[in-house]
Coordinates of C-alpha atoms and ligand atoms in Angstrom, one line a residue:
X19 CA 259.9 128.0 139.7
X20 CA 256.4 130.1 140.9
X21 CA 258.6 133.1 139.5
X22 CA 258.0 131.9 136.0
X23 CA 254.4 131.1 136.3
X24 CA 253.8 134.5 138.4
X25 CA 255.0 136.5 135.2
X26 CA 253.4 134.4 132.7
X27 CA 250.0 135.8 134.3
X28 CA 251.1 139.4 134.3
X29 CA 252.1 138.9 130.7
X30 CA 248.5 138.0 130.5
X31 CA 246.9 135.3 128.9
X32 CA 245.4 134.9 125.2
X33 CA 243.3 132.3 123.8
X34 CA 244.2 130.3 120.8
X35 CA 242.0 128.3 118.7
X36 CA 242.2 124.5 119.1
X37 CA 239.6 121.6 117.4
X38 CA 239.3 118.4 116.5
X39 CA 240.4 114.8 118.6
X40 CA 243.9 115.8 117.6
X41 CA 244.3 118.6 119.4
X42 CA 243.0 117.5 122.6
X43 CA 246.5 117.8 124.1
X44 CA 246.1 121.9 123.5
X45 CA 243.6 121.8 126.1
X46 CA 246.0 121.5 129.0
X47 CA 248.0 125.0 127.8
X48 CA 247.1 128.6 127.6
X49 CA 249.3 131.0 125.1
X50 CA 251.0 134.3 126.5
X51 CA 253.1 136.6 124.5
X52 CA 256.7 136.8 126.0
X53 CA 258.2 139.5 123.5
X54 CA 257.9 141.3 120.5
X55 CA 259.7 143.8 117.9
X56 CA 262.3 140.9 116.9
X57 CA 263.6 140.5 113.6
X58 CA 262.8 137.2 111.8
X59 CA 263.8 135.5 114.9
X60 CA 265.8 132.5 113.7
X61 CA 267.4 130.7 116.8
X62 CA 266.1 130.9 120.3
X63 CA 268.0 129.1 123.4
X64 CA 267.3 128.6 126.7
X65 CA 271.3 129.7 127.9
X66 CA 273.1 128.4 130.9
X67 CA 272.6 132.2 132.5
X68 CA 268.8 131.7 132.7
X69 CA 267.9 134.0 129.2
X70 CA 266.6 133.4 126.4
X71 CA 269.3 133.2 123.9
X72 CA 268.2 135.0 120.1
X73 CA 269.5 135.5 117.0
X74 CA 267.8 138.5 114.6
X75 CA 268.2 137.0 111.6
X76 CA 267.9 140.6 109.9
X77 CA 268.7 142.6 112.1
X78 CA 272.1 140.6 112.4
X79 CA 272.1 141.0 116.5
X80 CA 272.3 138.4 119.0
X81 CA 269.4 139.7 122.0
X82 CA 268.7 138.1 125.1
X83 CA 265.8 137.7 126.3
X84 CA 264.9 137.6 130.1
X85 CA 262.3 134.8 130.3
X86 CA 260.8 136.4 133.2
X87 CA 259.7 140.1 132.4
X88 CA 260.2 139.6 128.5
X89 CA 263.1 142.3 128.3
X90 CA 265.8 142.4 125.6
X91 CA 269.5 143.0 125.6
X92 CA 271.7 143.6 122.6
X93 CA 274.4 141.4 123.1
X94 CA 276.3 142.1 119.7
X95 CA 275.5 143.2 116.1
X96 CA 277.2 142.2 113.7
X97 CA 277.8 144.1 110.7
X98 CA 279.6 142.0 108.3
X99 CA 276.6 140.0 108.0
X100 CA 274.9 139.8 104.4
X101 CA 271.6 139.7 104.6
X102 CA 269.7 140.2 101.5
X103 CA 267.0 137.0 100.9
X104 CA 264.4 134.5 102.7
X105 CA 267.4 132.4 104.5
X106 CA 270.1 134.3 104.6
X107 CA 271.9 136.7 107.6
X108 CA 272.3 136.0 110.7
X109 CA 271.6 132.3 111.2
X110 CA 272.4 129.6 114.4
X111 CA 273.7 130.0 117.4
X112 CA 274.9 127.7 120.3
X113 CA 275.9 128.7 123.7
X114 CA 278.5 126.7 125.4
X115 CA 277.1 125.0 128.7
X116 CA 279.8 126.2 130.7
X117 CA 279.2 130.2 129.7
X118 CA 278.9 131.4 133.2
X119 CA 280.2 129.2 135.2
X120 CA 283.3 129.7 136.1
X121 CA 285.7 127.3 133.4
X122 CA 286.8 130.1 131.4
X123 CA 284.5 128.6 128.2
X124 CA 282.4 131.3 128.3
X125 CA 281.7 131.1 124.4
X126 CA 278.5 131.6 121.8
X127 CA 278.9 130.4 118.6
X128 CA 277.0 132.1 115.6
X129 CA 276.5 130.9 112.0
X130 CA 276.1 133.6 109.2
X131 CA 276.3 134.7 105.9
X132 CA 278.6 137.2 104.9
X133 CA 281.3 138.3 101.7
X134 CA 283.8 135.4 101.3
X135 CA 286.2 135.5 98.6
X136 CA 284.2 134.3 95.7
X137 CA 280.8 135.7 96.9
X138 CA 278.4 134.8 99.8
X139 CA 279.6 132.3 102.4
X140 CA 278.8 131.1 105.4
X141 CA 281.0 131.2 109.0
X142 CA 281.0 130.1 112.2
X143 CA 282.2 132.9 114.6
X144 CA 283.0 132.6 118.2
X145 CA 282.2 134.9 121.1
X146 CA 283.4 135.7 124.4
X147 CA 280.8 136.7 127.0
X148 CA 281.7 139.6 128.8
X149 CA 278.9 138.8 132.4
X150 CA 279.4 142.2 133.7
X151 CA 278.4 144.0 130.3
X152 CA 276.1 141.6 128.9
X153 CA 278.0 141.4 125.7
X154 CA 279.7 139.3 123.4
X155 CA 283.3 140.1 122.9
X156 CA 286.6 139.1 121.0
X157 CA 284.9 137.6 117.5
X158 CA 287.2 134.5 116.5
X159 CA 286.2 133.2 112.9
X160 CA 286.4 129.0 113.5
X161 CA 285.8 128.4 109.9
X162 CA 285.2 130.4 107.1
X163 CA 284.3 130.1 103.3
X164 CA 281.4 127.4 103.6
X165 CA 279.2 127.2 101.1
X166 CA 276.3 129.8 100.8
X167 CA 273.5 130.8 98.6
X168 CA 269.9 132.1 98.1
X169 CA 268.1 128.9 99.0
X170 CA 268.5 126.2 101.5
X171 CA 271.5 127.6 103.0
X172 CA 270.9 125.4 106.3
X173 CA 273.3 126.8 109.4
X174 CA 271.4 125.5 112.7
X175 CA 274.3 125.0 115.1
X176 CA 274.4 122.6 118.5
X177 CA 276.9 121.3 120.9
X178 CA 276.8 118.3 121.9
X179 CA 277.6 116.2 124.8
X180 CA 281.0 115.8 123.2
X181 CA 281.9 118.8 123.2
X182 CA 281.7 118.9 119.2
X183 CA 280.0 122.1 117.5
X184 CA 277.6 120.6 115.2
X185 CA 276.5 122.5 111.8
X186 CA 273.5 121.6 108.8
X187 CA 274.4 122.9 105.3
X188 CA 271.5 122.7 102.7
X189 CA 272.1 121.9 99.0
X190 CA 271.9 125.2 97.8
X191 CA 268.7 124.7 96.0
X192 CA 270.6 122.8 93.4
X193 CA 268.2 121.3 90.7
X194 CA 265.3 123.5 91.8
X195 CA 263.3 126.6 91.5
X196 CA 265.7 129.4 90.6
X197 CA 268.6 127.1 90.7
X198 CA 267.8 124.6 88.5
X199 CA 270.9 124.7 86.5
X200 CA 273.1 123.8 89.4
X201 CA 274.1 120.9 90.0
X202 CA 273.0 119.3 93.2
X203 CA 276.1 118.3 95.7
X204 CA 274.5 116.4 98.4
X205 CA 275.8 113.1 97.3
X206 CA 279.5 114.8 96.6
X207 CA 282.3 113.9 99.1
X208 CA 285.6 115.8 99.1
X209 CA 288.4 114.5 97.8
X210 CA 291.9 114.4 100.4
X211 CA 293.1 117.2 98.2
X212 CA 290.4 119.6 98.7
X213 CA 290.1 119.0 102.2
X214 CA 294.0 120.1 102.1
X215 CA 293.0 122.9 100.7
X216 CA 290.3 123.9 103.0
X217 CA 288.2 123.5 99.9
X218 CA 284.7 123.2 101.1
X219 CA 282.5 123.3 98.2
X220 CA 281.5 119.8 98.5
X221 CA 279.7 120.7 102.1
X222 CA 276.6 121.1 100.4
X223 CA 273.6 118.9 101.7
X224 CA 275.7 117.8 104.7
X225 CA 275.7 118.2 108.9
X226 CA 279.5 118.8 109.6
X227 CA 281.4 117.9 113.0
X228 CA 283.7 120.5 113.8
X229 CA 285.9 121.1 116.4
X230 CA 285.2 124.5 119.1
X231 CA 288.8 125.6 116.9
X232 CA 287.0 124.8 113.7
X233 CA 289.8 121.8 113.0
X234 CA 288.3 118.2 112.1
X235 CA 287.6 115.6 114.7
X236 CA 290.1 112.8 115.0
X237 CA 287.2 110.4 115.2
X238 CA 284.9 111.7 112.1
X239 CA 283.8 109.2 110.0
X240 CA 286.1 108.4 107.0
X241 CA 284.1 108.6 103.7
X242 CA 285.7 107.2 100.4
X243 CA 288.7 107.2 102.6
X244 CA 288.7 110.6 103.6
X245 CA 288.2 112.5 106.7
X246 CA 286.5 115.8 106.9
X247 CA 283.9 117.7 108.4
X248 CA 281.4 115.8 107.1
X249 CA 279.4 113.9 109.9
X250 CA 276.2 112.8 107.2
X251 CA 275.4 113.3 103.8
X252 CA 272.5 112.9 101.7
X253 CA 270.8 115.9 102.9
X254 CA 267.9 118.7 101.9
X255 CA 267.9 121.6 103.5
X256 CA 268.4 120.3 107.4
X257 CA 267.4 123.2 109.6
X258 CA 266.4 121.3 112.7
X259 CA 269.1 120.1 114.8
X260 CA 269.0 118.6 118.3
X261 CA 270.4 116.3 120.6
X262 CA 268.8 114.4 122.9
X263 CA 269.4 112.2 125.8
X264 CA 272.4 109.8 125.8
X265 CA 273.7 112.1 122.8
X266 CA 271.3 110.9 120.0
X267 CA 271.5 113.7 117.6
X268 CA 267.8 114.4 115.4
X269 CA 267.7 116.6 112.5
X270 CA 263.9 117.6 110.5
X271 CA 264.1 118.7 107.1
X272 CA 262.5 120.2 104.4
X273 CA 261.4 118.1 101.6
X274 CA 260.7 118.8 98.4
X275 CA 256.7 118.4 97.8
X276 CA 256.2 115.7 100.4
X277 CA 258.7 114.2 102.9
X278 CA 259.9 116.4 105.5
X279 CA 262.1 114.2 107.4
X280 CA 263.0 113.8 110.9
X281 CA 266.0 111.6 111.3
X282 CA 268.4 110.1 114.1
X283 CA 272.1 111.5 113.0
X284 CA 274.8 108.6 113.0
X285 CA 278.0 109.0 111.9
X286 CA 278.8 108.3 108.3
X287 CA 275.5 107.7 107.1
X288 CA 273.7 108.9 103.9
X289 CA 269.9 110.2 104.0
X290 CA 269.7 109.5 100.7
X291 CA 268.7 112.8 99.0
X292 CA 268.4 113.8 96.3
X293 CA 267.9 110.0 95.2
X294 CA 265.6 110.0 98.1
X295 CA 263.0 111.7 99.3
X296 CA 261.5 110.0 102.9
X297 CA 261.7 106.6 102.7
X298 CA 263.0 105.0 99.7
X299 CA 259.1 103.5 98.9
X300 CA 258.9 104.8 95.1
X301 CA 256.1 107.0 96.1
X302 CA 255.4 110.5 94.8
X303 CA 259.2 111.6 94.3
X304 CA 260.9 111.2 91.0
X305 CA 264.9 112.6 90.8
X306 CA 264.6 114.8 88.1
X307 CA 268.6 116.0 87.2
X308 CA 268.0 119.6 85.4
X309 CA 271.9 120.6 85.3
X310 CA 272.4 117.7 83.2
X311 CA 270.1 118.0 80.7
X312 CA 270.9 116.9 77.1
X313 CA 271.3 117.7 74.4
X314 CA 269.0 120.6 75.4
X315 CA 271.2 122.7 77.8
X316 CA 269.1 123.0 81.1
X317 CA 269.3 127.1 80.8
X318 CA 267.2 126.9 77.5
X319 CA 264.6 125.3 79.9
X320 CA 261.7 126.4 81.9
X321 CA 261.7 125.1 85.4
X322 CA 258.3 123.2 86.4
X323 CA 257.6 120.8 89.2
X324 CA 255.0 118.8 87.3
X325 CA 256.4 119.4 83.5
X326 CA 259.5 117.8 82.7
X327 CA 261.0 118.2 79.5
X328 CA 262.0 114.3 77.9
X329 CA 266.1 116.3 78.3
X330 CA 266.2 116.1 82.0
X331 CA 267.6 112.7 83.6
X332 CA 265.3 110.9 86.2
X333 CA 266.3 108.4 88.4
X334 CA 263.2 106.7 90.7
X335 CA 264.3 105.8 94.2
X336 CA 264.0 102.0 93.6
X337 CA 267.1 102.1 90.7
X338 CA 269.0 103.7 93.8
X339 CA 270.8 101.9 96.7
X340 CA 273.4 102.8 99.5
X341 CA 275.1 100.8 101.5
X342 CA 275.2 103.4 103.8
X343 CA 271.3 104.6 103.3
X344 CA 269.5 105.7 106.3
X345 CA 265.9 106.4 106.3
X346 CA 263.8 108.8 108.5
X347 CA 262.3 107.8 112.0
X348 CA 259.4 110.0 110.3
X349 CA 258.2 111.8 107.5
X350 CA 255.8 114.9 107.8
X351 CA 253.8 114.1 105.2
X352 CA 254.4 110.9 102.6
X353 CA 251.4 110.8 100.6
X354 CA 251.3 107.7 97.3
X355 CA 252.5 108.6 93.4
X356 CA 248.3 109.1 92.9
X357 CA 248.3 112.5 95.3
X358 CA 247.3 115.4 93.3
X359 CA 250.0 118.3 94.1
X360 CA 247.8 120.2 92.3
X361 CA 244.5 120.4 93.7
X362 CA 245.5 119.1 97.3
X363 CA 248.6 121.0 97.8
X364 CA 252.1 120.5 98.9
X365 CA 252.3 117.9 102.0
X366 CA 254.6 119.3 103.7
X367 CA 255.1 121.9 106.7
X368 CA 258.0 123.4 106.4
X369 CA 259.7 122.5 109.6
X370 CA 261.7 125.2 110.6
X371 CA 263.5 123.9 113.4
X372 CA 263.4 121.0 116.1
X373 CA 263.0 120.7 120.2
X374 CA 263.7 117.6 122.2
X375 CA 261.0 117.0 125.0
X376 CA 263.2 114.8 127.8
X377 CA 261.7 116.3 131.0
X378 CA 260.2 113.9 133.2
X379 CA 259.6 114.9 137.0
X380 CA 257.3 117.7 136.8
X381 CA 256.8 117.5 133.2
X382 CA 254.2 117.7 130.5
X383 CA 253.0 113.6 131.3
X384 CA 253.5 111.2 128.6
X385 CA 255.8 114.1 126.6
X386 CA 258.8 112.7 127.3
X387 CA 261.0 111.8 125.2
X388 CA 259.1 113.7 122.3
X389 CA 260.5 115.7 119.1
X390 CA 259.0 119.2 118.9
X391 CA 258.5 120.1 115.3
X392 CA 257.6 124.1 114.3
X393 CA 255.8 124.3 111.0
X394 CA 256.4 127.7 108.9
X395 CA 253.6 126.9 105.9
X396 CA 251.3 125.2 109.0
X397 CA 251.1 127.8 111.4
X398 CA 251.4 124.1 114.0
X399 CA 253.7 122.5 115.9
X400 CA 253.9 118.7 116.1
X401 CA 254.9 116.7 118.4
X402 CA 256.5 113.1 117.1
X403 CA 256.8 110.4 120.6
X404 CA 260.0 108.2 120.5
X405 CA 260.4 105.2 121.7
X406 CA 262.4 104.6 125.3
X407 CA 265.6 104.2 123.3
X408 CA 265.1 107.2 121.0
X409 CA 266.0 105.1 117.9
X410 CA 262.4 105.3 116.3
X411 CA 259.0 107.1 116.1
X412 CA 256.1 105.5 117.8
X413 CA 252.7 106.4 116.5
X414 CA 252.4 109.4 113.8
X415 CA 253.0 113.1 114.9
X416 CA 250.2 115.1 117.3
X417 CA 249.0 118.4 115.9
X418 CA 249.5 121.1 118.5
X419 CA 249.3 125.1 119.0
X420 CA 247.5 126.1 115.9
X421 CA 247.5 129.8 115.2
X422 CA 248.2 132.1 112.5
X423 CA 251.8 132.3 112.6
X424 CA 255.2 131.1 110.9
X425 CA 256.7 128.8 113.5
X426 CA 260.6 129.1 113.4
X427 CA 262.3 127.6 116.5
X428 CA 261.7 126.5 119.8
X429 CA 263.5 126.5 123.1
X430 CA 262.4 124.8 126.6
X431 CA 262.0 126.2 130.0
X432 CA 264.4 123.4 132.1
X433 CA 261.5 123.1 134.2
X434 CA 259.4 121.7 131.1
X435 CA 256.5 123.4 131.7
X436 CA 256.3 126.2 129.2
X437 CA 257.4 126.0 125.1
X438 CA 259.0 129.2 123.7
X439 CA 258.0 129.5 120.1
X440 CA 259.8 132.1 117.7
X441 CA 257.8 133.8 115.1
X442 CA 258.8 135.2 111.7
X443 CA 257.8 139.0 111.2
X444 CA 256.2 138.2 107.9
X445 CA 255.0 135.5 105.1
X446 CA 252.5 133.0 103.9
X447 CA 251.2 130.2 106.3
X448 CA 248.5 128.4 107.2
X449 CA 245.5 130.0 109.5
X450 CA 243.1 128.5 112.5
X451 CA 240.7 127.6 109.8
X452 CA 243.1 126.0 107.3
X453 CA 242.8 128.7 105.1
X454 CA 246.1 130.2 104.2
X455 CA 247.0 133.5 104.7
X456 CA 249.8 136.2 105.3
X457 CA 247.6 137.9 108.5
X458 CA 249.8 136.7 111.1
X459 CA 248.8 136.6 114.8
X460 CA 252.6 137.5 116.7
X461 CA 255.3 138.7 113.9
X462 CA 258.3 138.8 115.3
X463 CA 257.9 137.5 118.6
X464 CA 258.2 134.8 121.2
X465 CA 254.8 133.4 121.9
X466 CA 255.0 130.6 125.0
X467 CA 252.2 128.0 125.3
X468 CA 252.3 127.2 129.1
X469 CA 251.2 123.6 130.4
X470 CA 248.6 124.2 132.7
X471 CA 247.4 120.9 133.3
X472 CA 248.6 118.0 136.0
X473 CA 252.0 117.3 136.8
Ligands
CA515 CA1 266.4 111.5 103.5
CA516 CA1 260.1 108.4 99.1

């Protein structure tokens, strides 16, 4: 591994601010610039081949990134990608563990947006890797027509131990900001009859289980008595999604004002949203229905977060109840119904992603087994410690790696010693000072904060 730790010093080093008791743990890393002229950056993987797997988000390419020099490849562009808002374009990727090695399952799997039949959707597409031209080859569309739109479109991918491809699907935005008027889906299960059809509209707010053909698992969950892709329900806009050891699956999400969530993924289980925001405690989060508004229609009303017209339906999380409920292991932040919004701002950090910490020998001591959380609107990245059996939080999250930038995914050298960071080229977040700003230290880059402190 000295190869790694050689080229980190001929990237050469920068400083990065760090203060306060909580970010002590900063001390013990120094930051280095791998790459730059990405862009937007969305998914970055540490591949079986030793790169740096990317997807361009714009630029709708898959580059790979050699960790050791910093140098990119092209692997594919795709041009059937639409890419024409914040979250849409060229979205998750997973690389099958066996790529390279000899099994013939040389795959990468990619999540976009592109021109379905009745507007923008969103696919997963399969690759072949071609190891003699670097490229990926023979696209093979797994599932197509998934639901798709200009807000919290979701479409983080993983494979887990199971061999299952593993896919978050936002709710669209519904009830909110520019899409007030639409109804929000996230509690909505398909009926048998539109799973015969391959109707997914329902998909909304939901992590699916698919398949590597795309077909549904035998053993997904059977909700009101039907099988689909569906694997949980209930959710925001997941765009974190992780597994770590002994297959636990985590997902972060973004919520609304307060309560981004991190959560342990089960089978079957509803995370409560939009009845829910965090943990069903009452506090600061109202359901407020806009598409159902009567007898005003909703599209003769003016969307506001703090003024809601007497039309619009509300539903407090105590009047709601799920047998099937599951609450975070976290929340990033909860604050009580007396926080002002107004003068104290949103708490929340956008997370844009998630990492799992599980090394051990050699490690980053006391990290393991850790959630790695990258914050877009806190230029941060927190780190949340589970407990030995994964199942909960212990103690709140750490404050790490504060510079100007919009965090947006993070992969993991396998020796545990250096955190990969993806950065978005451009955007609002907030600064070493706390101030915010849209001066960003590393657009469209990999930044890595190496451990330099004691094994
Ligand atoms: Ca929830
Ligand atoms: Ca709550």
């Amino acid at each position: 591994m000295e190869r790694y730790i050689a080229a980190f010093v001929l990237l050469g080093l920068i400083q990065f601010s760090s203060d306060s008791a909580q970010s002590r743990e900063d001390d013990a890393f120094s930051l280095g610039v791998l790459t730059t002229g990405l862009q937007y950056p969305w998914e970055i993987s540490w591949g079986p081949d030793d790169y740096i797997w990317v997807t361009e988000r714009t630029a709708k390419r898959v580059t790979r990134v050699n960790p050791i020099d910093g140098s990119k490849e092209v692997a594919v562009t795709i041009d059937e990608v639409i890419q024409n808002v914040a979250q849409d374009g060229l979205l998750g990727l997973a690389v099958h563990p066996e790529l390279g090695k000899g099994s013939g399952a040389d795959y990468a799997y990619v999540a976009y947006t592109y021109l379905g039949q009745m507007g923008l959707r969103l696919k997963v597409r399969r690759f072949s890797f071609d190891s003699a031209r670097h490229t990926l080859e023979d696209p093979f569309d797994i599932i197509t027509e998934l639901p798709a739109h200009d807000d919290h479109l979701g479409g983080r991918l993983a494979i887990g131990p199971d061999e299952k491809l593993y896919l978050t699907i936002g709710d669209q935005g519904g009830n909110w900001l520019q899409n007030y008027c639409n109804p929000n889906l996230a509690q909505e299960l398909p009926t048998a009859g539109e799973v015969q059809l391959q109707d997914w509209g329902s998909y909304q707010g939901k992590v699916l289980r698919l398949n590597l053909d795309g077909s549904i698992p035998v053993d997904n969950p059977s909700l009101n008595g039907v099988q689909s892709h569906i694997f949980s329900y209930g959710h925001r806009n997941p765009q974190g999604l992780v597994f770590g050891r002994d297959g636990a699956l985590y997902a972060s999400e973004h919520g609304p004002s307060t309560d981004d969530e991190l959560n342990l993924v089960e089978s079957g289980k509803n995370y409560g949203w939009p009845q829910v925001a965090g943990y069903r405690d009452g506090q600061a989060y109202v359901y407020f229905n806009w598409s159902a508004s009567e007898p005003e229609s909703c599209s003769d009303l003016v969307f506001s977060t703090s003024e809601v017209p007497p039309s619009v339906p509300s539903e407090t999380e105590d009047s709601w109840s799920h047998s099937d409920f599951q609450p975070p292991i976290q929340t990033l932040f909860t604050v009580s119904s007396g926080y002002d919004f107004a003068a104290q701002g949103g708490a929340t950090i956008a997370p844009s992603s998630l990492g799992v910490y599980t090394t051990r020998e050699g490690g980053i001591p006391g990290w393991a087994d850790s959630l790695l959380v990258p914050g877009m609107i806190k230029g941060r990245m927190y780190r949340q410690q589970l407990s030995a059996d994964g199942s909960s939080a212990v103690g709140e999250p750490v404050e790490l790696f504060r510079t100007a930038n919009r965090y947006r995914d993070i992969a993991i050298h396998p020796n545990g010693r250096t955190i990969y960071v993806a950065t978005d080229n451009a955007g609002r977040t907030t600064g070493v000072t706390g101030e915010m700003t849209q001066v960003l230290d590393h657009p469209g880059a990999i930044v890595q904060f190496h451990y330099t402190g004691q094994e």
